[in-house]
Amino acid sequence: MHKQVIRKLVLGITGGIAAYKAAELVRLLVKNGIDVQVVMTEAAHHFITPVTMQALSGKRVFTDMWDASIPNGMPHIELSRAADAILIAPASADFLAKLVHGNADDLLSTLCLARECPLMVAPAMNRQMWENPATQRNIQQLKTDGVTILGPDSGEQACGETGLGRMSEPEDLLDMLSASQQPGILAGKRILVTAGPTVEAIDPVRAITNLSSGKMGYCIAQAAREMGAEVTLVSGPTRLDKPKSVSVIDVLSAQQMLDAVMQHIDGQDIFISVAAVADYQPASPSTQKIKKSEQSLTLELKPTQDILATVASLPAPPFCVGFAAESKNLLQYAKAKRRKKQLPLLVANLVQESMGQDDASVVLLDDKGQHVLPRAAKLEIARSLLKHIAAILK
Ligand code: CTP
């Protein structure tokens, strides 16, 4: 039901202290190009003013069932027909109960009842109200009715208690909203992703590493999860938050990454090797810290084992996807890598245009030729790449 792109959203705000977070949510939604129409309940006015919401959304805020300024005199029909989705954030316990029973005694509940579009709710309430069997019954019923429940989160509550019930943070709601729109094209697939740099020890305090941020691999893991895959992420050290519902294995060296990959490769449908694996490691790392001297120091390096090539040459390999980060001759080098490692798909990008950045532009090379993914946020690139893979596998 939630697979259409949301361009116009009705944001319903009900009466709860978390209504203050709705201001930030509107700001983020608008920033992401979504046209937001705010509808507030009477109770919501006690927590945040329509003026704030109007300033942030750039549109007048509706509250009143009997608004004479709507041409046909039916704001509940007019507003819900114009929307691609309705999101209620925060959704109070009382409002959830109303939705369950189909009550329609104010504008927001009436337009929920009159809607043709998907409905999502972000509950926000005291933990005991959340745990109450009545609320839990209502949540189950709403799920059965096809309503998407976003959150709630656990943590400190306005009442001073700690527990489950606080409204999810606006950033997380935005992520959940975009995740809910992803097609489930990877349902039932198992995907193994490597990401980040590796760290090769020289001695106990020094190492050889690289500048990979891990962003692309993490975006691919998150996007694959959102599309229904079961995802394992083998990650070198990064500063990134772990993607939700993804099994993460932390490693340091290329050897540890190889070991983790080989341990988990059985039964994988797809292997996406995004990690910037060191090509060389110190031949004999010192167990003691190397002391400074006047002499020049020569480090002997030996090649690491190529993880991707190892997986691709298994007797029954998963669908293998490699990355090639080049600083010049992009297509020429990338095509050679694809041939050498016998990969069905290789993603080529220029280091200076992507490394460490939040967006990238890449070229996909496969048996059919080349396919450019123009510059976009890495999460969007990840989604396009996974759609491309899903189409090939189909
Ligand atoms: N790769 C790997 N194991 C290695 C080295 C690289 O799995 N030991 C993977 C990377 O994750 C990436 C692809 O191989 O998917 C990169 O191919 P490679 O030819 O190794 O690229 P570079 O290391 O950039 O090679 P070069 O330095 O020759 O450009």
Coordinates of C-alpha atoms and ligand atoms in Angstrom, one line a residue:
M1 CA 0.0 0.0 0.0
H2 CA 2.9 2.4 0.8
K3 CA 4.8 2.0 -2.4
Q4 CA 3.9 5.2 -4.1
V5 CA 6.3 8.2 -3.7
I6 CA 4.9 10.7 -1.2
R7 CA 4.9 14.2 -2.6
K8 CA 1.9 15.6 -0.8
L9 CA 1.6 14.7 2.9
V10 CA -1.1 15.6 5.4
L11 CA 0.7 15.9 8.8
G12 CA -1.8 15.5 11.6
I13 CA -0.8 16.8 15.0
T14 CA -2.7 15.7 18.1
G15 CA -2.5 16.8 21.7
G16 CA 0.7 15.6 23.4
I17 CA 4.0 17.2 24.6
A18 CA 5.8 15.6 21.6
A19 CA 3.9 18.1 19.4
Y20 CA 7.0 20.3 19.7
K21 CA 8.9 17.7 17.7
A22 CA 6.4 18.1 14.9
A23 CA 7.9 21.5 14.1
E24 CA 11.3 20.0 13.3
L25 CA 9.5 17.2 11.4
V26 CA 7.8 19.7 9.2
R27 CA 11.1 21.5 8.5
L28 CA 12.7 18.2 7.5
L29 CA 9.8 17.1 5.3
V30 CA 9.8 20.4 3.5
K31 CA 13.6 20.3 3.1
N32 CA 13.1 16.9 1.5
G33 CA 10.8 18.3 -1.1
I34 CA 7.5 17.1 0.4
D35 CA 4.5 19.4 0.3
V36 CA 3.2 19.4 3.8
Q37 CA -0.4 20.3 4.8
V38 CA -0.7 20.5 8.6
V39 CA -3.9 19.7 10.3
M40 CA -4.1 20.1 14.1
T41 CA -6.6 18.9 16.6
E42 CA -8.0 21.3 19.2
A43 CA -5.8 19.7 21.9
A44 CA -2.7 20.1 19.8
H45 CA -3.1 23.9 20.1
H46 CA -2.3 23.6 23.8
F47 CA 1.2 22.4 23.0
I48 CA 2.2 24.3 19.8
T49 CA 0.7 27.1 17.8
P50 CA -0.6 26.9 14.3
V51 CA 1.5 30.0 13.5
T52 CA 4.7 28.0 14.0
M53 CA 3.4 25.2 11.8
Q54 CA 2.2 27.7 9.2
A55 CA 5.6 29.4 9.1
L56 CA 7.4 26.1 8.7
S57 CA 5.1 24.5 6.1
G58 CA 4.4 27.7 4.2
K59 CA 0.7 26.9 4.2
R60 CA -2.2 27.7 6.4
V61 CA -3.0 25.2 9.0
F62 CA -6.5 23.6 9.2
T63 CA -8.3 22.6 12.4
D64 CA -11.9 23.4 11.9
M65 CA -14.4 21.0 10.4
W66 CA -16.6 23.9 9.6
D67 CA -14.0 25.9 7.6
A68 CA -16.1 28.0 5.2
S69 CA -13.0 29.0 3.1
I70 CA -12.9 25.5 1.4
P71 CA -14.9 25.9 -1.8
N72 CA -17.1 22.9 -1.5
G73 CA -17.4 23.3 2.3
M74 CA -15.9 19.8 2.9
P75 CA -12.3 20.1 4.1
H76 CA -12.2 16.5 5.2
I77 CA -12.7 15.3 1.6
E78 CA -10.7 18.1 0.0
L79 CA -7.6 17.6 2.2
S80 CA -7.5 13.8 2.2
R81 CA -8.1 13.5 -1.6
A82 CA -5.2 15.8 -2.3
A83 CA -2.8 13.8 -0.1
D84 CA -0.5 10.9 -1.1
A85 CA -0.4 9.9 2.6
I86 CA -1.4 11.0 6.0
L87 CA 1.0 10.9 8.9
I88 CA -0.2 11.6 12.5
A89 CA 2.8 12.7 14.6
P90 CA 2.4 12.7 17.5
A91 CA -0.5 10.3 17.7
S92 CA -2.0 10.4 21.3
A93 CA -3.5 7.3 22.9
D94 CA -6.9 9.0 22.6
F95 CA -6.5 9.6 18.9
L96 CA -5.4 6.0 18.2
A97 CA -8.5 4.8 20.0
K98 CA -10.6 7.1 17.9
L99 CA -9.0 5.7 14.7
V100 CA -9.8 2.2 15.8
H101 CA -13.5 3.0 16.2
G102 CA -13.8 5.2 13.2
N103 CA -14.9 8.1 15.2
A104 CA -15.1 11.3 13.2
D105 CA -15.8 14.2 15.6
D106 CA -13.2 16.6 14.4
L107 CA -11.4 17.5 11.2
L108 CA -8.4 15.3 11.6
S109 CA -10.3 12.1 12.6
T110 CA -12.8 12.8 9.8
L111 CA -10.2 13.1 7.1
C112 CA -8.6 9.9 8.3
L113 CA -11.9 8.2 7.9
A114 CA -12.5 9.7 4.5
R115 CA -9.1 8.9 3.2
E116 CA -8.1 6.8 0.2
C117 CA -4.4 7.1 0.8
P118 CA -2.1 5.2 3.3
L119 CA -2.2 6.3 7.0
M120 CA 0.9 6.2 9.3
V121 CA 0.9 7.0 13.0
A122 CA 3.8 7.9 15.3
P123 CA 2.5 7.2 18.8
A124 CA 3.6 9.4 21.7
M125 CA 2.5 8.8 25.3
N126 CA 3.5 7.9 28.8
R127 CA 5.0 4.4 29.0
Q128 CA 2.1 3.1 31.1
M129 CA -0.4 4.5 28.7
W130 CA 1.5 2.7 25.9
E131 CA 1.7 -0.6 27.8
N132 CA -2.0 -0.5 28.8
P133 CA -3.8 -3.5 27.2
A134 CA -6.4 -1.1 25.7
T135 CA -3.6 0.8 23.7
Q136 CA -1.9 -2.5 22.7
R137 CA -5.3 -3.8 21.5
N138 CA -5.8 -0.6 19.5
I139 CA -2.3 -0.9 18.0
Q140 CA -2.9 -4.5 16.9
Q141 CA -6.3 -3.4 15.4
L142 CA -4.7 -0.5 13.5
K143 CA -2.0 -2.9 12.1
T144 CA -4.8 -5.2 11.0
D145 CA -6.5 -2.3 9.3
G146 CA -3.4 -1.6 7.3
V147 CA -2.2 1.5 9.3
T148 CA 1.6 1.7 9.6
I149 CA 2.9 2.3 13.1
L150 CA 6.2 4.3 13.3
G151 CA 7.9 3.9 16.6
P152 CA 7.5 4.7 19.5
D153 CA 11.0 4.9 21.0
S154 CA 12.2 4.1 24.4
G155 CA 13.9 6.7 26.6
E156 CA 13.3 9.6 29.0
Q157 CA 9.8 10.9 28.9
A158 CA 8.3 14.3 29.6
C159 CA 6.7 13.0 32.8
G160 CA 10.1 12.1 34.2
E161 CA 9.7 8.4 33.7
T162 CA 11.8 6.2 31.4
G163 CA 10.4 3.6 29.0
L164 CA 8.7 2.9 25.7
G165 CA 6.3 5.5 24.4
R166 CA 8.2 8.6 23.4
M167 CA 7.7 9.8 19.8
S168 CA 10.5 8.7 17.5
E169 CA 12.9 11.5 16.6
P170 CA 11.9 13.6 13.4
E171 CA 15.1 12.4 11.6
D172 CA 14.1 8.7 12.3
L173 CA 10.5 9.3 11.2
L174 CA 11.7 10.7 7.9
D175 CA 13.9 7.6 7.4
M176 CA 11.0 5.3 8.3
L177 CA 8.8 7.2 5.9
S178 CA 11.2 6.8 3.0
A179 CA 11.8 3.2 4.0
S180 CA 8.1 2.5 4.0
Q181 CA 8.0 3.6 0.3
Q182 CA 10.6 1.2 -0.8
P183 CA 9.5 -1.8 -2.9
G184 CA 10.0 -5.2 -1.2
I185 CA 11.9 -6.5 -4.2
L186 CA 14.6 -8.2 -2.2
A187 CA 12.3 -10.1 0.2
G188 CA 13.6 -13.5 0.9
K189 CA 17.1 -12.6 -0.4
R190 CA 20.2 -12.9 1.8
I191 CA 22.9 -10.2 1.1
L192 CA 26.4 -9.9 2.5
V193 CA 28.0 -6.5 2.3
T194 CA 31.5 -5.4 3.1
A195 CA 32.2 -1.7 4.0
G196 CA 34.7 0.8 5.3
P197 CA 38.5 0.7 5.3
T198 CA 40.7 -2.1 6.7
V199 CA 43.5 -1.4 9.2
E200 CA 46.8 -3.3 8.8
A201 CA 49.1 -3.2 11.8
I202 CA 52.7 -2.1 11.6
D203 CA 53.2 -2.4 15.3
P204 CA 50.9 -2.2 18.4
V205 CA 50.3 1.5 17.9
R206 CA 50.7 2.1 14.1
A207 CA 48.8 0.9 11.1
I208 CA 48.2 1.3 7.4
T209 CA 44.7 2.3 6.5
N210 CA 42.8 4.4 4.0
L211 CA 40.3 7.2 3.9
S212 CA 37.1 5.2 3.2
S213 CA 34.2 6.5 5.3
G214 CA 32.1 3.4 4.8
K215 CA 29.0 5.5 3.9
M216 CA 28.3 3.8 0.6
G217 CA 28.4 0.3 2.1
Y218 CA 26.2 1.3 5.0
C219 CA 23.7 2.9 2.7
I220 CA 23.6 -0.3 0.6
A221 CA 23.0 -2.4 3.8
Q222 CA 20.2 -0.1 4.9
A223 CA 18.6 0.1 1.5
A224 CA 18.7 -3.7 1.1
R225 CA 17.1 -4.1 4.5
E226 CA 14.4 -1.7 3.6
M227 CA 13.7 -3.7 0.4
G228 CA 13.1 -6.8 2.4
A229 CA 16.5 -8.5 2.3
E230 CA 18.2 -10.2 5.3
V231 CA 21.5 -8.3 5.5
T232 CA 24.9 -9.1 7.0
L233 CA 27.4 -6.2 7.0
V234 CA 31.1 -6.9 7.6
S235 CA 32.6 -3.5 8.5
G236 CA 36.0 -2.1 9.0
P237 CA 36.2 0.8 11.5
T238 CA 33.9 3.7 10.7
R239 CA 32.2 6.6 12.5
L240 CA 28.8 5.6 11.3
D241 CA 25.7 4.5 13.2
K242 CA 24.9 0.8 12.6
P243 CA 22.0 0.4 10.2
K244 CA 18.9 -0.9 11.9
S245 CA 17.9 -4.6 11.7
V246 CA 21.2 -5.5 10.0
S247 CA 23.6 -8.0 11.5
V248 CA 27.0 -6.2 11.8
I249 CA 30.4 -7.9 12.2
D250 CA 33.2 -5.5 13.1
V251 CA 36.7 -6.3 11.8
L252 CA 40.0 -4.5 11.5
S253 CA 42.3 -6.2 9.0
A254 CA 41.8 -7.5 5.5
Q255 CA 42.5 -11.0 6.9
Q256 CA 39.8 -10.6 9.5
M257 CA 37.4 -9.3 6.8
L258 CA 38.2 -12.3 4.6
D259 CA 37.6 -14.7 7.6
A260 CA 34.3 -13.1 8.5
V261 CA 33.1 -13.1 4.9
M262 CA 34.0 -16.8 4.3
Q263 CA 32.3 -17.7 7.6
H264 CA 29.0 -16.1 6.5
I265 CA 29.1 -16.6 2.7
D266 CA 27.1 -19.9 2.7
G267 CA 23.5 -19.4 1.6
Q268 CA 24.0 -15.8 0.5
D269 CA 22.3 -14.8 -2.7
I270 CA 24.2 -11.6 -3.2
F271 CA 27.7 -10.4 -2.2
I272 CA 28.4 -6.7 -2.5
S273 CA 32.1 -5.8 -1.9
V274 CA 32.2 -2.1 -1.1
A275 CA 35.0 -2.2 1.4
A276 CA 38.3 -0.4 0.6
V277 CA 40.3 -3.5 1.4
A278 CA 44.1 -2.9 1.8
D279 CA 45.9 -4.5 -1.1
Y280 CA 49.1 -4.9 1.0
Q281 CA 49.8 -5.6 4.6
P282 CA 53.1 -5.3 6.6
A283 CA 54.9 -8.6 6.0
S284 CA 55.9 -9.1 9.6
P285 CA 54.2 -6.6 12.0
S286 CA 56.3 -5.9 15.1
T287 CA 54.9 -7.1 18.4
Q288 CA 56.7 -4.3 20.1
K289 CA 56.5 -0.6 19.4
I290 CA 59.1 0.3 16.8
K291 CA 61.5 2.9 18.3
K292 CA 62.6 6.0 16.5
S293 CA 66.1 6.1 15.1
E294 CA 68.3 8.2 12.8
Q295 CA 68.2 5.4 10.2
S296 CA 65.6 5.3 7.4
L297 CA 63.0 2.6 7.9
T298 CA 61.9 0.2 5.2
L299 CA 58.6 -1.6 5.6
E300 CA 58.2 -4.8 3.7
L301 CA 54.6 -5.3 2.5
K302 CA 53.0 -8.4 1.2
P303 CA 49.8 -8.6 -0.8
T304 CA 46.5 -9.4 1.0
Q305 CA 44.1 -12.0 -0.4
D306 CA 41.5 -10.5 -2.7
I307 CA 38.2 -11.2 -0.9
L308 CA 35.9 -10.5 -3.8
A309 CA 37.9 -12.6 -6.2
T310 CA 37.9 -15.4 -3.6
V311 CA 34.1 -15.3 -3.3
A312 CA 33.6 -14.9 -7.1
S313 CA 35.7 -18.1 -7.7
L314 CA 33.7 -20.3 -5.3
P315 CA 32.1 -23.3 -7.0
A316 CA 28.6 -21.8 -6.6
P317 CA 29.2 -18.1 -5.9
P318 CA 26.5 -15.7 -4.9
F319 CA 25.7 -12.8 -7.4
C320 CA 29.0 -10.8 -6.9
V321 CA 29.1 -7.0 -7.1
G322 CA 32.4 -5.2 -7.0
F323 CA 33.4 -1.6 -6.7
A324 CA 36.2 0.2 -8.5
A325 CA 37.3 3.5 -7.2
E326 CA 39.6 5.1 -9.7
S327 CA 41.4 8.4 -9.9
K328 CA 41.6 8.3 -13.8
N329 CA 40.7 6.2 -16.8
L330 CA 37.6 5.2 -15.0
L331 CA 35.8 3.0 -17.5
Q332 CA 39.0 1.4 -18.9
Y333 CA 40.3 0.3 -15.5
A334 CA 36.8 -0.6 -14.2
K335 CA 36.1 -2.9 -17.2
A336 CA 39.4 -4.6 -16.8
K337 CA 38.6 -5.3 -13.1
R338 CA 35.2 -6.7 -13.9
R339 CA 36.8 -9.1 -16.5
K340 CA 39.7 -10.1 -14.2
K341 CA 37.5 -10.9 -11.2
Q342 CA 34.7 -12.3 -13.5
L343 CA 32.0 -10.2 -11.9
P344 CA 28.4 -10.0 -13.3
L345 CA 28.3 -6.4 -12.1
L346 CA 30.8 -3.7 -11.2
V347 CA 30.2 -0.2 -9.8
A348 CA 32.7 2.3 -11.0
N349 CA 33.3 5.7 -9.5
L350 CA 35.9 8.4 -9.4
V351 CA 37.5 8.7 -6.0
Q352 CA 37.7 12.5 -6.1
E353 CA 33.9 12.6 -6.7
S354 CA 32.7 10.3 -4.0
M355 CA 35.2 9.4 -1.3
G356 CA 34.0 10.6 2.1
Q357 CA 31.1 12.6 0.6
D358 CA 27.4 12.2 1.2
D359 CA 26.6 11.8 -2.5
A360 CA 28.2 10.2 -5.5
S361 CA 27.8 9.5 -9.2
V362 CA 28.6 6.0 -10.5
V363 CA 28.6 3.9 -13.6
L364 CA 27.2 0.3 -13.5
L365 CA 29.0 -2.1 -15.8
D366 CA 27.3 -5.4 -16.6
D367 CA 26.9 -7.8 -19.5
K368 CA 24.5 -5.4 -21.2
G369 CA 27.0 -2.5 -21.1
Q370 CA 27.1 0.6 -19.0
H371 CA 24.5 2.5 -17.1
V372 CA 25.1 5.9 -15.5
L373 CA 23.6 6.7 -12.1
P374 CA 23.7 10.5 -12.0
R375 CA 24.9 12.4 -8.9
A376 CA 22.6 11.8 -5.9
A377 CA 22.7 11.0 -2.2
K378 CA 24.5 7.7 -1.5
L379 CA 21.3 6.2 -0.1
E380 CA 19.6 7.0 -3.4
I381 CA 22.5 5.5 -5.4
A382 CA 22.3 2.4 -3.2
R383 CA 18.6 2.1 -3.9
S384 CA 19.1 2.4 -7.6
L385 CA 21.9 -0.1 -7.5
L386 CA 19.8 -2.6 -5.6
K387 CA 16.9 -2.2 -8.0
H388 CA 19.3 -2.8 -10.9
I389 CA 20.5 -6.0 -9.2
A390 CA 17.0 -7.2 -8.4
A391 CA 16.1 -6.6 -12.1
I392 CA 19.1 -8.7 -13.3
L393 CA 18.2 -11.5 -10.8
K394 CA 14.6 -11.6 -11.9
Ligands
CTP1 N1 38.7 -6.1 -2.9 C1 38.6 -7.2 -2.1 N2 39.7 -7.6 -1.5 C2 40.9 -7.1 -1.6 C3 41.0 -5.9 -2.5 C4 39.8 -5.4 -3.1 O1 37.5 -7.7 -1.9 N3 41.9 -7.5 -1.0 C5 37.4 -5.6 -3.6 C6 36.9 -4.3 -3.2 O2 36.0 -4.4 -2.1 C7 36.3 -3.8 -4.5 C8 37.2 -4.3 -5.5 O3 37.7 -5.5 -5.0 O4 35.0 -4.3 -4.6 C9 38.2 -3.4 -6.0 O5 39.0 -4.1 -6.9 P1 40.6 -3.9 -6.9 O6 41.1 -4.4 -8.2 O7 41.2 -4.6 -5.8 O8 40.7 -2.4 -6.8 P2 41.8 -1.6 -6.1 O9 42.2 -2.2 -4.8 O10 41.4 -0.2 -6.2 O11 42.9 -2.0 -7.2 P3 44.0 -1.0 -7.8 O12 44.7 -0.5 -6.6 O13 44.8 -1.9 -8.7 O14 43.2 0.0 -8.6

